[in-house]
PDB file of C-alpha atoms in Angstrom:
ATOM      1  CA  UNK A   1      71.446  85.123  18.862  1.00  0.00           C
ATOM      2  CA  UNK A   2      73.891  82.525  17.617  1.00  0.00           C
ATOM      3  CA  UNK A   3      73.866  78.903  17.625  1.00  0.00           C
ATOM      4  CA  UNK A   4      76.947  79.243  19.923  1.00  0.00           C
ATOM      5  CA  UNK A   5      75.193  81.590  22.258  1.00  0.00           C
ATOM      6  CA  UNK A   6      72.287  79.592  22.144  1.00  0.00           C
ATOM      7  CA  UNK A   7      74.471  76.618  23.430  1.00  0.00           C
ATOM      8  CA  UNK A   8      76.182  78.816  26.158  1.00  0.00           C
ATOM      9  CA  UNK A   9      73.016  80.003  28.125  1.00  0.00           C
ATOM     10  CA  UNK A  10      71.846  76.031  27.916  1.00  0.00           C
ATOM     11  CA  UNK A  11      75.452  75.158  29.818  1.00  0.00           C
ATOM     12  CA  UNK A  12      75.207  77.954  31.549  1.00  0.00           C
ATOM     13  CA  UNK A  13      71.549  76.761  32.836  1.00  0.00           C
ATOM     14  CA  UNK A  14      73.228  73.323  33.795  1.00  0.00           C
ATOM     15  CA  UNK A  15      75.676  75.119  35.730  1.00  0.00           C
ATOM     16  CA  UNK A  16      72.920  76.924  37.835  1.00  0.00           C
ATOM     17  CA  UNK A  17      71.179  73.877  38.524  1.00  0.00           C
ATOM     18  CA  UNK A  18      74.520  72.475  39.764  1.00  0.00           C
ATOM     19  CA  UNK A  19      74.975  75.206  42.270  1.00  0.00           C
ATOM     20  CA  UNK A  20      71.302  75.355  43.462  1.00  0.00           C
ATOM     21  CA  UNK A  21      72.490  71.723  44.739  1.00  0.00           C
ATOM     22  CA  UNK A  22      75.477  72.927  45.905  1.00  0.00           C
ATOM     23  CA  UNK A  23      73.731  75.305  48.090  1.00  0.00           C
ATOM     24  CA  UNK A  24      71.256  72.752  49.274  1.00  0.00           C
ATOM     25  CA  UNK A  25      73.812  70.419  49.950  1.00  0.00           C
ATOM     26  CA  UNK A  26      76.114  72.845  51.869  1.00  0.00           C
ATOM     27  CA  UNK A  27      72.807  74.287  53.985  1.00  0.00           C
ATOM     28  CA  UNK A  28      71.759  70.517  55.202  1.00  0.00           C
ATOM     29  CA  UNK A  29      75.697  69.624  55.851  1.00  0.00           C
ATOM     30  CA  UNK A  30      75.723  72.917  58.071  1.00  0.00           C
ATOM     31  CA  UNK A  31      73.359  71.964  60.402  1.00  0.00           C
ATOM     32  CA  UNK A  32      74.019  70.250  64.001  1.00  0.00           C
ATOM     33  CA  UNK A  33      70.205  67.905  62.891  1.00  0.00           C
ATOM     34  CA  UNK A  34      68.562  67.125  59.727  1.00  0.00           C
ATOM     35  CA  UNK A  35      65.220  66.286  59.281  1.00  0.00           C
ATOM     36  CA  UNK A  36      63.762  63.125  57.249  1.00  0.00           C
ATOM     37  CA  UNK A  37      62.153  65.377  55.513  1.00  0.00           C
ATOM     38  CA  UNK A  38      65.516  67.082  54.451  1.00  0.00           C
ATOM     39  CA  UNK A  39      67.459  63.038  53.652  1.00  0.00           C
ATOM     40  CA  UNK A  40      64.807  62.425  51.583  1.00  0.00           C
ATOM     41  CA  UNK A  41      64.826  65.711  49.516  1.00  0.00           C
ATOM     42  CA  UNK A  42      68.728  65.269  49.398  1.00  0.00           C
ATOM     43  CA  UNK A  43      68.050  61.717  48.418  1.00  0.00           C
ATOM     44  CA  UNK A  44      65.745  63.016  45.801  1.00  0.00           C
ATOM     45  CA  UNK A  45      67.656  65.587  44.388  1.00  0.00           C
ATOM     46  CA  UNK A  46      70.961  63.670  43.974  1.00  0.00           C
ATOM     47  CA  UNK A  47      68.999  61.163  41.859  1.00  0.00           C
ATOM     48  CA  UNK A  48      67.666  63.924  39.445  1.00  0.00           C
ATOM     49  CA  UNK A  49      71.207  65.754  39.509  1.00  0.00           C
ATOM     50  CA  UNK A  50      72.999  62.796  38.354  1.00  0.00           C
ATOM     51  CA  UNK A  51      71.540  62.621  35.521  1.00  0.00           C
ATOM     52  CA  UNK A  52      73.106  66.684  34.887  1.00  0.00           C
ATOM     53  CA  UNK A  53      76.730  65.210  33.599  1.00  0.00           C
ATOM     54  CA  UNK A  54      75.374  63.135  30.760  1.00  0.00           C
ATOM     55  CA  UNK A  55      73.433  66.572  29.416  1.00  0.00           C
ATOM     56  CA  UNK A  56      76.221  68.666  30.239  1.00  0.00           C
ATOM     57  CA  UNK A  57      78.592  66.495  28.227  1.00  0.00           C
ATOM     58  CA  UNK A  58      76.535  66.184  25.213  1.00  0.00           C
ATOM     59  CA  UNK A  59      76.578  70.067  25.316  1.00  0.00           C
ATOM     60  CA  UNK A  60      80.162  70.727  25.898  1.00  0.00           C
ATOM     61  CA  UNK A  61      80.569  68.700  23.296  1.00  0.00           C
ATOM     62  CA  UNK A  62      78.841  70.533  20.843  1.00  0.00           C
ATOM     63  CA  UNK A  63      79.986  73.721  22.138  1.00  0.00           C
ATOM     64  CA  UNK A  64      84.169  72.792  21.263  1.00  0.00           C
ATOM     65  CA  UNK A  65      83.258  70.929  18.070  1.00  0.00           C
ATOM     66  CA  UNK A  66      82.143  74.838  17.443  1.00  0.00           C
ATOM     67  CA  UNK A  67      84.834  76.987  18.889  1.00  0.00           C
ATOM     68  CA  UNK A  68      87.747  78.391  18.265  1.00  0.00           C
ATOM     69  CA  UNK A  69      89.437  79.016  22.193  1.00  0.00           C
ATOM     70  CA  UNK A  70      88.893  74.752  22.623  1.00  0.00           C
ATOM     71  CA  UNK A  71      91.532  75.729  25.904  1.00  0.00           C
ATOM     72  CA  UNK A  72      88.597  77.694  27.764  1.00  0.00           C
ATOM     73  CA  UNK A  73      86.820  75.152  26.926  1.00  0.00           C
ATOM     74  CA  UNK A  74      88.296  72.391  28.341  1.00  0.00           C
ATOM     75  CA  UNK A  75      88.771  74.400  31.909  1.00  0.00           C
ATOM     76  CA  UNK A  76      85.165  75.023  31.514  1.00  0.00           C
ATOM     77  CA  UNK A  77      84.900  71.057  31.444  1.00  0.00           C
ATOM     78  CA  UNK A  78      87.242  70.237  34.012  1.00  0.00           C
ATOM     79  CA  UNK A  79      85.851  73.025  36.449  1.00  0.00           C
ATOM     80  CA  UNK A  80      81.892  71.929  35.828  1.00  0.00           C
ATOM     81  CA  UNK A  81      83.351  68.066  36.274  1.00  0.00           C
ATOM     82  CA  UNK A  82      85.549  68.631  39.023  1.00  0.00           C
ATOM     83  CA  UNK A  83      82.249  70.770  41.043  1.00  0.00           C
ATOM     84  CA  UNK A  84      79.676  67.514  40.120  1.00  0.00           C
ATOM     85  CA  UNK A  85      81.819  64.465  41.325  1.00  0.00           C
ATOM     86  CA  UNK A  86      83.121  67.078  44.376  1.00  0.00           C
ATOM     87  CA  UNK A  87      79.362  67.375  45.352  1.00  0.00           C
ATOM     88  CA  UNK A  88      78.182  64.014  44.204  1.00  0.00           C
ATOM     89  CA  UNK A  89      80.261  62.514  46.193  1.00  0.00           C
ATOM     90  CA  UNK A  90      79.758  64.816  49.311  1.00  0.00           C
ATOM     91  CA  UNK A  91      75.940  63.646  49.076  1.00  0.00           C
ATOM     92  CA  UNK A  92      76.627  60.013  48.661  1.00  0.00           C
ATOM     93  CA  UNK A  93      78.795  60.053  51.579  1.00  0.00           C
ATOM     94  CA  UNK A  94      76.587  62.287  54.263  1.00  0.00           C
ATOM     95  CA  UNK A  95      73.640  59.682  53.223  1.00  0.00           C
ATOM     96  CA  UNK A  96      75.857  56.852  53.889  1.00  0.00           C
ATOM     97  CA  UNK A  97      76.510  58.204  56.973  1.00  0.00           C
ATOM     98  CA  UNK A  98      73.208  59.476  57.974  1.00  0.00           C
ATOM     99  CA  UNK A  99      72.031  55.686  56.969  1.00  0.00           C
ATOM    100  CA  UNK A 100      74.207  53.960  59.795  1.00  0.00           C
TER     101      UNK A 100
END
């Protein structure tokens, strides 16, 4: 396997985690009630996903300094930035809320 490939399956693993929040996010916002128990797991899990951005920019980074489409690239960038703040921001707000 490449160092390039190598690189790829680590974004790609950043990506997953992304969408496992996603999904979490999307389940709890579905529902009519959530539990404490469900705040403070969403509470939880934005503060370890916010960290995700700073490790999936130090690997993007290496993966255009190494390739030769740098246009895929950036979309792949702008599409894995434009899904954090989207749900980042959906979390910050429905605990704001949820905190009145």
């Amino acid at each position: 396997m490449s160092e390039m490939e190598k690189l790829i399956r680590q974004r790609s693993a950043l990506k997953s985690k992304l969408t496992i929040f996603s999904n979490f996010l999307q389940n709890i916002q579905g529902k009519e009630e959530v539990s404490d128990l469900e705040l403070i797991q969403l509470n939880d899990r934005l503060t370890r996903i916010e960290k995700l951005i700073e490790e999936f920019d130090e690997l993007q980074n290496l993966i255009v300094s190494q390739a030769e489409d740098l246009e895929s690239q950036f979309k792949e960038r702008e599409t894995f930035e434009t899904n954090y703040f989207n749900n980042i921001s959906i979390a910050k707000k429905f605990l704001m809320i949820k905190d009145q």
